[in-house]
Amino acid sequence: MKKTQIIKEIVGKKIEPYGFKYFKTDGPCRIFMREEHGIPRYYDPDDQTVRQYINIQESQYDTILTVRFETDAIVDLSDRPGFDEILKELNPDKGSPWYVYEGEKGYRETLTVLADIIIKYGLDYLKSISVEDPVIPTKKMAEDLNTRYQELDRSLIAEYQINAVAKSEEDIDKWFQVIHKLLMETGEKPYEDVKELLLQIAAFIGERSCELLSQEWMHFEIPVIAGGYPYPSFSPLARIVAIWKSKCEDYWNVMESNMKNLKLGFLQKNGLPISNEMISPVDNIGPTDEMYCELYNHHAELAERFQRRMELETECMDEEHINRWFDVIAERMEALHKESYEDAKEELVEIAAFLGVQIERHMDGVWELHINEENDYGRCYVLLSHGIAENILDKVVGGYKLNAVEWLKSVCISAWVAWRNTPDDLKYKRT
């Protein structure tokens, strides 16, 4: 059966009048694309074209088909229902976004059904996920922070007379009092008028993290402060913009976590005692040798166990599926926080195995166990592409420790986006 030809014949002809052309085949996916003009872009105002994708996806393990929709717009899909809900409702086999077929005749019939769904529901859905929020970190802001972070940091310090060299924990409290005050005072101003201030604050937090926590800037599309356990990576710009947008009602607790980390870093750097008030029950936890070895040796079995128990669909790795996985993971993390860390370890390893196996399966990841001979500390990595690695257990335990499932989800989505945007000839290939 010439599947690509049949997809072009049935789906391609139906969506061609709407401007879609066959774009490429990517594994089990046949992708159509069109360019839509006139939709305002806020990440990059110089690019006023939104590229929209319709993806007919076939399971690599069963005779089932589904359809996916994506755009290159910068849109947060976490707070809106995904298209899978429509597919489930319309599916004769209720409850699944995957449509079963048998033989070539069934294949054609199922494609015809999906093509009709695309026309009736999918085009409107594509439109809804093509509209960027006006208040997001822009390409210009990211470029400014990438190139001017030291200048921006110095300008905030000078303008607001901040003592950036902490001599005590109280000095760090004062930093965040100033930041909170600035964000609250400017909350009603137009976004365009506060962009420079938000860049200054992001640069200040990033620089203090580098100084006190030995983190470093990573100059991606949205700059990141790279870290690891116990101080995870984060994007100061994305974080500050989100906090300002919510008038400090949302995410400020995450900023308080930053403040606490900086205080801990200050105390450790200066060899000062850490008070009991600074230490939560999970502050001294981390992945152990046993956890790493269990993950490396039994990841497939552990992942399958978690998947079956939570009834998770894993035929595809995209933003919609990642959001659904993390709805479940968030519930499990909340439950695990009611237990001791010792009791939570087993399921945390299962969660790491589940996420790692999705990277292995959908992104050509490779499991490797690295042993630090100096202290016999095992570390389990999933290699994604040349020079990129994810220590997935470290990330999962960090998300548990900091009660930061949204951060953990952002790590997975960022890895998926980076892999998707990597040219095929540069992707890590399993041998």
Coordinates of C-alpha atoms in Angstrom, one line a residue:
M1 CA 0.0 0.0 0.0
K2 CA 1.5 3.4 -1.0
K3 CA 0.4 5.3 2.0
T4 CA 1.9 8.7 1.3
Q5 CA 0.3 8.7 -2.2
I6 CA -3.1 7.7 -0.7
I7 CA -2.8 10.5 2.0
K8 CA -2.0 13.0 -0.7
E9 CA -4.9 11.8 -2.8
I10 CA -7.5 11.9 0.0
V11 CA -6.4 14.4 2.6
G12 CA -4.2 16.6 0.3
K13 CA -7.0 17.2 -2.2
K14 CA -9.5 18.1 0.5
I15 CA -7.2 20.7 2.1
E16 CA -5.5 22.0 -1.0
P17 CA -8.3 24.7 -1.6
Y18 CA -7.4 26.1 1.9
G19 CA -3.7 26.6 0.8
F20 CA -2.1 23.5 2.2
K21 CA 0.6 21.7 0.3
Y22 CA 2.5 18.5 1.1
F23 CA 5.5 19.5 3.1
K24 CA 7.4 16.4 4.2
T25 CA 7.4 12.8 5.5
D26 CA 8.9 12.5 9.0
G27 CA 8.9 8.9 10.2
P28 CA 5.3 7.9 10.7
C29 CA 4.1 11.4 10.0
R30 CA 2.9 12.9 6.7
I31 CA 2.8 16.7 7.1
F32 CA 1.1 19.4 5.1
M33 CA 1.8 23.1 5.5
R34 CA 0.5 26.5 4.6
E35 CA 1.6 30.0 5.4
E36 CA -0.9 32.4 6.8
H37 CA -0.4 36.2 6.5
G38 CA -2.0 38.9 8.5
I39 CA -1.9 37.3 11.9
P40 CA 0.0 39.6 14.2
R41 CA 3.3 38.1 15.5
Y42 CA 4.7 39.4 18.8
Y43 CA 7.8 37.2 19.3
D44 CA 9.3 38.5 16.1
P45 CA 7.3 41.4 14.6
D46 CA 9.5 41.3 11.4
D47 CA 8.0 37.9 10.7
Q48 CA 4.3 38.4 10.1
T49 CA 3.8 34.9 8.7
V50 CA 2.5 32.0 10.7
R51 CA 3.3 28.5 9.4
Q52 CA 0.6 26.0 10.1
Y53 CA 1.0 22.3 9.9
I54 CA -1.4 19.4 9.6
N55 CA 0.1 16.1 10.4
I56 CA -1.4 12.7 9.6
Q57 CA 0.2 10.4 12.0
E58 CA 0.3 6.6 11.9
S59 CA 1.2 4.4 14.9
Q60 CA 4.4 2.5 14.5
Y61 CA 2.9 -0.3 16.5
D62 CA -0.7 -0.7 15.4
T63 CA -3.1 0.0 12.5
I64 CA -4.4 3.3 13.8
L65 CA -4.3 6.9 12.5
T66 CA -4.7 10.3 14.0
V67 CA -4.3 14.0 13.0
R68 CA -2.1 16.6 14.8
F69 CA -2.1 20.4 14.4
E70 CA 0.9 22.7 15.0
T71 CA 2.1 26.2 14.2
D72 CA 5.3 28.1 14.7
A73 CA 3.6 30.7 16.8
I74 CA 4.7 31.1 20.4
V75 CA 1.6 30.0 22.2
D76 CA 1.0 28.4 25.6
L77 CA -1.3 25.4 25.1
S78 CA -1.3 24.3 28.7
D79 CA -4.4 26.2 29.7
R80 CA -6.7 25.2 26.7
P81 CA -8.3 21.9 25.7
G82 CA -6.3 20.0 23.0
F83 CA -7.7 18.7 19.7
D84 CA -7.6 15.2 21.0
E85 CA -10.8 15.9 23.0
I86 CA -12.6 16.5 19.7
L87 CA -11.1 13.4 18.1
K88 CA -12.2 11.3 21.0
E89 CA -15.8 12.6 20.9
L90 CA -16.1 12.0 17.2
N91 CA -14.4 8.6 17.2
P92 CA -16.7 5.6 16.9
D93 CA -14.3 3.9 19.3
K94 CA -15.0 6.5 22.0
G95 CA -12.3 7.6 24.3
S96 CA -9.4 7.4 21.9
P97 CA -7.9 10.1 19.5
W98 CA -6.6 7.2 17.3
Y99 CA -8.8 5.8 14.6
V100 CA -8.6 2.1 13.7
Y101 CA -8.5 0.8 10.2
E102 CA -8.2 -2.6 8.5
G103 CA -6.6 -3.0 5.1
E104 CA -6.3 -0.5 2.3
K105 CA -10.1 0.1 2.1
G106 CA -10.3 0.8 5.8
Y107 CA -7.2 3.0 5.5
R108 CA -8.9 5.1 2.8
E109 CA -12.1 5.3 4.8
T110 CA -10.4 6.4 7.9
L111 CA -8.4 9.1 6.1
T112 CA -11.7 10.4 4.6
V113 CA -13.1 10.7 8.1
L114 CA -10.0 12.5 9.3
A115 CA -10.1 14.8 6.3
D116 CA -13.7 15.8 7.1
I117 CA -12.8 16.5 10.7
I118 CA -9.9 18.7 9.6
I119 CA -12.2 20.8 7.4
K120 CA -15.0 21.0 10.0
Y121 CA -13.0 21.5 13.2
G122 CA -9.3 21.5 12.5
L123 CA -9.0 24.7 10.6
D124 CA -10.7 26.7 13.4
Y125 CA -8.4 25.0 15.9
L126 CA -5.3 25.9 13.9
K127 CA -6.5 29.5 13.9
S128 CA -6.9 29.4 17.6
I129 CA -3.3 28.2 18.2
S130 CA -1.9 30.7 15.7
V131 CA -2.5 33.8 17.8
E132 CA 0.4 34.9 20.0
D133 CA -0.1 36.6 23.4
P134 CA 1.1 40.2 23.1
V135 CA 2.9 39.8 26.4
I136 CA 5.6 37.3 25.8
P137 CA 9.4 37.6 25.7
T138 CA 10.2 38.8 22.2
K139 CA 13.1 38.0 19.9
K140 CA 14.5 41.5 20.4
M141 CA 14.3 41.2 24.2
A142 CA 16.0 37.8 24.0
E143 CA 18.8 39.2 21.8
D144 CA 19.2 42.1 24.2
L145 CA 19.5 39.9 27.2
N146 CA 21.9 37.6 25.4
T147 CA 24.3 40.4 24.5
R148 CA 23.7 43.0 27.2
Y149 CA 23.0 41.1 30.4
Q150 CA 26.0 42.6 32.2
E151 CA 25.1 46.2 31.1
L152 CA 21.5 45.6 32.1
D153 CA 22.5 44.2 35.5
R154 CA 24.7 47.2 36.2
S155 CA 22.0 49.7 35.1
L156 CA 19.4 48.3 37.5
I157 CA 22.0 48.3 40.4
A158 CA 22.9 51.9 39.7
E159 CA 19.4 53.2 39.0
Y160 CA 17.8 51.7 42.2
Q161 CA 20.9 51.9 44.4
I162 CA 21.0 48.1 45.0
N163 CA 23.8 46.6 47.1
A164 CA 24.5 43.7 44.8
V165 CA 27.3 42.2 46.9
A166 CA 25.4 40.5 49.7
K167 CA 26.8 40.7 53.2
S168 CA 23.9 38.9 54.8
E169 CA 20.6 37.2 54.1
E170 CA 18.8 40.5 54.7
D171 CA 20.6 42.0 51.7
I172 CA 19.1 39.3 49.5
D173 CA 15.6 40.0 51.1
K174 CA 16.1 43.6 50.1
W175 CA 16.9 42.7 46.4
F176 CA 13.5 40.9 46.1
Q177 CA 11.7 43.6 48.0
V178 CA 12.9 46.1 45.3
I179 CA 12.0 43.7 42.5
H180 CA 8.5 43.1 43.9
K181 CA 7.9 46.8 44.3
L182 CA 9.0 47.6 40.8
L183 CA 6.8 44.9 39.3
M184 CA 3.8 46.0 41.3
E185 CA 4.3 49.7 40.5
T186 CA 4.6 49.1 36.8
G187 CA 1.8 46.6 36.5
E188 CA -0.6 49.0 34.8
K189 CA 1.9 50.4 32.4
P190 CA 1.9 49.3 28.7
Y191 CA 4.2 46.3 28.1
E192 CA 6.3 48.3 25.6
D193 CA 7.2 50.8 28.4
V194 CA 8.4 48.2 30.9
K195 CA 10.4 45.9 28.6
E196 CA 13.7 47.5 29.5
L197 CA 13.0 47.2 33.2
L198 CA 12.0 43.5 32.9
L199 CA 15.2 42.9 31.0
Q200 CA 17.2 44.6 33.8
I201 CA 15.5 42.5 36.5
A202 CA 16.1 39.3 34.5
A203 CA 19.7 40.2 34.1
F204 CA 20.1 41.0 37.8
I205 CA 18.6 37.7 38.9
G206 CA 20.7 35.8 36.3
E207 CA 23.9 37.4 37.4
R208 CA 23.3 36.8 41.1
S209 CA 22.5 33.2 40.3
C210 CA 25.9 32.9 38.5
E211 CA 27.8 34.5 41.3
L212 CA 26.2 32.7 44.3
L213 CA 25.1 29.4 42.8
S214 CA 27.9 28.9 40.2
Q215 CA 25.3 28.8 37.4
E216 CA 25.9 30.2 33.9
W217 CA 24.1 31.9 31.0
M218 CA 23.1 29.7 28.1
H219 CA 22.3 31.8 25.1
F220 CA 19.3 30.2 23.5
E221 CA 16.3 31.8 21.7
I222 CA 15.1 32.7 25.2
P223 CA 18.2 32.9 27.4
V224 CA 18.5 30.3 30.2
I225 CA 20.4 30.2 33.5
A226 CA 21.8 26.6 33.3
G227 CA 22.0 24.6 36.5
G228 CA 21.5 21.2 38.0
Y229 CA 20.6 19.7 41.3
P230 CA 19.9 21.3 43.7
Y231 CA 19.5 24.5 41.7
P232 CA 17.7 23.8 38.5
S233 CA 17.9 25.7 35.2
F234 CA 15.4 28.5 34.5
S235 CA 14.7 31.3 32.2
P236 CA 14.7 34.6 34.2
L237 CA 13.2 36.6 31.4
A238 CA 10.2 34.3 30.8
R239 CA 9.7 34.1 34.6
I240 CA 9.8 37.8 35.1
V241 CA 7.5 38.6 32.2
A242 CA 4.9 36.1 33.5
I243 CA 5.1 37.5 37.0
W244 CA 4.7 41.1 35.8
K245 CA 1.8 40.1 33.5
S246 CA 0.0 38.5 36.5
K247 CA 0.7 41.6 38.7
C248 CA 2.7 39.2 41.0
E249 CA -0.4 37.1 41.7
D250 CA 1.0 34.1 39.8
Y251 CA 4.5 32.6 40.0
W252 CA 5.8 34.8 42.7
N253 CA 6.2 31.7 44.9
V254 CA 8.7 30.5 42.2
M255 CA 10.6 33.8 42.7
E256 CA 10.6 33.2 46.4
S257 CA 12.2 29.8 45.6
N258 CA 14.9 31.7 43.7
M259 CA 15.4 34.0 46.7
K260 CA 15.8 31.0 49.0
N261 CA 18.3 29.3 46.7
L262 CA 20.3 32.5 46.5
K263 CA 20.3 32.7 50.3
L264 CA 21.5 29.1 50.6
G265 CA 24.2 29.8 48.0
F266 CA 25.3 32.8 50.0
L267 CA 25.6 30.9 53.2
Q268 CA 27.4 27.9 51.6
K269 CA 29.8 30.2 49.7
N270 CA 30.8 32.0 52.8
G271 CA 30.9 28.9 55.0
L272 CA 28.1 30.1 57.3
P273 CA 25.8 27.9 59.2
I274 CA 22.4 27.2 57.6
S275 CA 19.5 27.6 60.1
N276 CA 16.8 24.9 60.5
E277 CA 14.3 27.5 59.2
M278 CA 16.1 27.5 55.8
I279 CA 16.0 23.8 55.4
S280 CA 12.8 22.1 54.4
P281 CA 12.3 18.3 54.7
V282 CA 13.4 17.9 51.1
D283 CA 16.4 20.2 51.0
N284 CA 18.9 17.5 51.7
I285 CA 17.6 15.0 49.1
G286 CA 18.9 14.1 45.8
P287 CA 19.3 11.1 43.4
T288 CA 21.3 8.3 44.9
D289 CA 23.6 5.7 43.3
E290 CA 20.9 3.1 43.7
M291 CA 18.3 5.2 42.0
Y292 CA 20.5 5.9 39.0
C293 CA 21.5 2.2 38.6
E294 CA 17.8 1.1 38.9
L295 CA 16.8 3.6 36.3
Y296 CA 19.6 2.6 33.9
N297 CA 19.1 -1.1 34.3
H298 CA 15.3 -1.3 34.3
H299 CA 14.0 1.9 32.6
A300 CA 11.9 0.0 30.0
E301 CA 10.1 -2.1 32.7
L302 CA 9.7 0.9 35.0
A303 CA 8.3 3.1 32.3
E304 CA 5.8 0.5 31.2
R305 CA 4.7 0.0 34.7
F306 CA 4.0 3.8 35.3
Q307 CA 2.3 4.1 31.9
R308 CA -0.1 1.2 32.5
R309 CA -0.9 2.3 36.0
M310 CA -1.6 5.9 34.9
E311 CA -3.3 4.8 31.6
L312 CA -1.1 7.2 29.6
E313 CA -1.1 7.4 25.8
T314 CA 2.5 7.4 24.3
E315 CA 2.0 6.9 20.6
C316 CA 3.2 10.5 20.0
M317 CA 5.4 13.1 21.8
D318 CA 4.0 16.6 21.2
E319 CA 3.0 19.5 23.3
E320 CA -0.5 18.2 23.8
H321 CA 0.7 14.7 25.0
I322 CA 3.3 16.3 27.2
N323 CA 0.7 18.5 28.8
R324 CA -1.5 15.4 29.5
W325 CA 1.4 13.5 30.9
F326 CA 2.2 16.3 33.3
D327 CA -1.4 16.7 34.5
V328 CA -0.9 13.1 35.8
I329 CA 2.6 13.7 37.0
A330 CA 1.5 16.8 38.9
E331 CA -1.2 14.8 40.7
R332 CA 1.4 12.1 41.6
M333 CA 3.9 14.7 42.8
E334 CA 1.3 16.2 45.1
A335 CA 0.6 12.8 46.5
L336 CA 4.3 12.0 46.9
H337 CA 4.9 15.2 48.9
K338 CA 2.6 13.7 51.6
E339 CA 5.1 10.8 52.0
S340 CA 8.7 10.7 53.1
Y341 CA 11.3 11.0 50.4
E342 CA 12.4 7.5 51.1
D343 CA 8.9 6.3 50.3
A344 CA 8.7 8.5 47.2
K345 CA 11.9 7.3 45.6
E346 CA 10.5 4.3 43.8
E347 CA 7.8 6.3 42.0
L348 CA 10.2 9.2 41.2
V349 CA 12.4 6.7 39.4
E350 CA 9.4 5.4 37.5
I351 CA 8.5 8.9 36.4
A352 CA 12.1 9.5 35.2
A353 CA 12.0 6.2 33.4
F354 CA 8.7 7.1 31.7
L355 CA 9.9 10.5 30.5
G356 CA 13.3 9.1 29.5
V357 CA 11.7 6.3 27.4
Q358 CA 9.6 8.9 25.6
I359 CA 12.8 10.7 24.7
E360 CA 14.4 7.4 23.7
R361 CA 11.4 6.4 21.6
H362 CA 10.3 9.6 19.9
M363 CA 13.6 11.6 19.8
D364 CA 16.2 8.8 19.1
G365 CA 17.6 9.2 22.7
V366 CA 20.2 6.8 24.0
W367 CA 20.6 5.8 27.7
E368 CA 24.1 6.0 29.1
L369 CA 25.3 5.5 32.7
H370 CA 28.1 7.8 33.7
I371 CA 30.1 7.1 36.9
N372 CA 32.1 9.8 38.6
E373 CA 35.1 7.8 39.8
E374 CA 36.0 10.4 42.4
N375 CA 33.0 9.8 44.6
D376 CA 31.4 6.8 42.9
Y377 CA 28.3 8.8 42.2
G378 CA 26.2 7.3 39.4
R379 CA 24.5 9.6 36.9
C380 CA 22.1 8.4 34.2
Y381 CA 21.8 10.5 31.1
V382 CA 19.6 10.3 28.0
L383 CA 21.6 11.7 25.1
L384 CA 19.4 13.6 22.6
S385 CA 21.7 15.0 20.0
H386 CA 25.4 16.0 19.5
G387 CA 26.5 17.8 22.7
I388 CA 23.0 17.8 24.3
A389 CA 22.1 15.5 27.3
E390 CA 19.3 15.3 29.8
N391 CA 19.9 14.0 33.3
I392 CA 16.3 13.1 33.6
L393 CA 16.4 11.7 37.1
D394 CA 18.1 14.8 38.4
K395 CA 15.3 16.9 36.8
V396 CA 12.5 14.8 38.2
V397 CA 14.0 14.8 41.7
G398 CA 14.6 18.6 41.4
G399 CA 10.9 19.1 40.4
Y400 CA 9.8 17.1 43.4
K401 CA 12.2 18.9 45.7
L402 CA 11.1 22.4 44.6
N403 CA 7.5 21.4 44.0
A404 CA 8.0 22.8 40.5
V405 CA 6.2 20.4 38.1
E406 CA 5.7 23.3 35.6
W407 CA 9.4 23.8 35.4
L408 CA 9.9 20.1 34.9
K409 CA 7.3 20.2 32.1
S410 CA 9.1 23.2 30.5
V411 CA 12.3 21.2 30.5
C412 CA 10.7 18.4 28.5
I413 CA 8.9 20.7 26.1
S414 CA 12.2 22.7 25.5
A415 CA 14.0 19.5 24.8
W416 CA 11.3 18.4 22.4
V417 CA 11.3 21.8 20.6
A418 CA 15.1 21.8 20.4
W419 CA 15.1 18.3 18.9
R420 CA 12.3 19.1 16.5
N421 CA 14.2 22.2 15.2
T422 CA 17.6 20.4 14.9
P423 CA 18.5 19.6 11.3
D424 CA 18.3 15.9 10.6
D425 CA 22.0 15.6 9.8
L426 CA 22.9 17.0 13.3
K427 CA 20.5 14.8 15.3
Y428 CA 22.0 12.1 17.5
K429 CA 21.5 8.8 15.7
R430 CA 21.2 5.5 17.5
T431 CA 23.7 2.9 16.3

